[in-house]
Tab-separated table of C-alpha atoms in Angstrom:
chain	number	residue	atom	x	y	z
A	425	MET	CA	39.573	78.861	53.736
A	426	LEU	CA	43.202	77.711	53.962
A	427	ALA	CA	44.356	80.944	52.349
A	428	THR	CA	42.668	82.823	55.195
A	429	TRP	CA	43.846	80.437	57.908
A	430	THR	CA	47.565	80.406	57.058
A	431	PRO	CA	48.287	84.089	57.859
A	432	LEU	CA	46.057	83.914	60.940
A	433	CYS	CA	47.899	80.833	62.177
A	434	GLU	CA	51.255	82.558	61.654
A	435	ARG	CA	49.989	85.622	63.520
A	436	LEU	CA	48.707	83.478	66.398
A	437	GLU	CA	52.033	81.675	66.679
A	438	ALA	CA	53.902	85.006	66.731
A	439	VAL	CA	51.655	86.389	69.478
A	440	MET	CA	51.940	83.195	71.546
A	441	ARG	CA	55.744	83.398	71.386
A	442	THR	CA	55.674	86.920	72.843
A	443	LEU	CA	53.371	86.168	75.784
A	444	PRO	CA	55.175	86.451	79.100
A	445	GLN	CA	55.177	83.247	81.154
A	446	GLU	CA	53.169	84.894	83.950
A	447	ARG	CA	50.391	85.630	81.435
A	448	ILE	CA	50.167	81.911	80.677
A	449	ASP	CA	50.575	80.641	84.233
A	450	GLY	CA	48.949	83.538	86.068
A	451	PRO	CA	45.283	84.161	86.759
A	452	VAL	CA	43.013	85.460	84.010
A	453	PRO	CA	39.430	86.599	84.641
A	454	HIS	CA	36.849	84.325	83.052
A	455	HIS	CA	33.217	85.431	82.761
A	456	TRP	CA	31.754	82.476	84.688
A	457	ARG	CA	34.679	80.431	85.979
A	458	GLY	CA	36.214	83.275	87.960
A	459	GLU	CA	39.985	83.602	87.846
A	460	ILE	CA	41.715	80.682	86.137
A	461	PRO	CA	45.242	80.198	84.783
A	462	GLY	CA	45.843	81.563	81.286
A	463	ARG	CA	46.886	78.055	80.221
A	464	GLU	CA	43.405	76.796	81.122
A	465	VAL	CA	41.842	79.523	78.953
A	466	LEU	CA	43.960	78.321	76.026
A	467	ILE	CA	42.859	74.725	76.648
A	468	ILE	CA	39.193	75.780	76.793
A	469	VAL	CA	39.529	77.703	73.522
A	470	ALA	CA	41.304	74.794	71.797
A	471	ARG	CA	38.654	72.323	72.985
A	472	HIS	CA	35.816	74.620	71.913
A	473	THR	CA	37.401	75.090	68.486
A	474	ALA	CA	37.800	71.319	68.105
A	475	GLU	CA	34.112	70.873	68.918
A	476	HIS	CA	33.178	73.290	66.142
A	477	LEU	CA	35.443	71.434	63.723
A	478	ALA	CA	33.797	68.152	64.668
A	479	HIS	CA	30.343	69.678	64.126
A	480	ALA	CA	31.382	71.018	60.725
A	481	ARG	CA	32.756	67.629	59.676
A	482	LEU	CA	29.646	65.829	60.876
A	483	THR	CA	27.442	68.303	58.994
A	484	ALA	CA	29.511	67.817	55.826
A	485	ASP	CA	29.275	64.027	56.174
A	486	LEU	CA	25.499	64.155	56.716
A	487	ALA	CA	25.087	66.465	53.721
A	488	ALA	CA	27.173	64.144	51.551
A	489	VAL	CA	25.009	61.159	52.546
A	490	ALA	CA	21.798	63.124	51.968
A	491	LEU	CA	23.037	64.122	48.502
A	492	GLY	CA	24.043	60.538	47.704
A	493	ARG	CA	27.779	61.234	47.481
C-alpha cells in the first residue's frame, strides 16, 4: 500500500503547488453545499479521508481481537 501511496502523495503535492490562489480561496461548486471556498473542499476531503482511516484501523483492531492476536 505504501508503494502505491508514495507516488500518489508526490503527485498530489505537485498539483497543490500549482493551484492558483483564487482556486483555493474562490468559490467551487459543491453538489449539496452550493458554492463554497476551495479551501473548504480540501478540508472536507481531508476529514472524510481521516474518517475512512479511523474506520480501517478500528476494523483491523476488532479483527485482531476476534482472532486472538
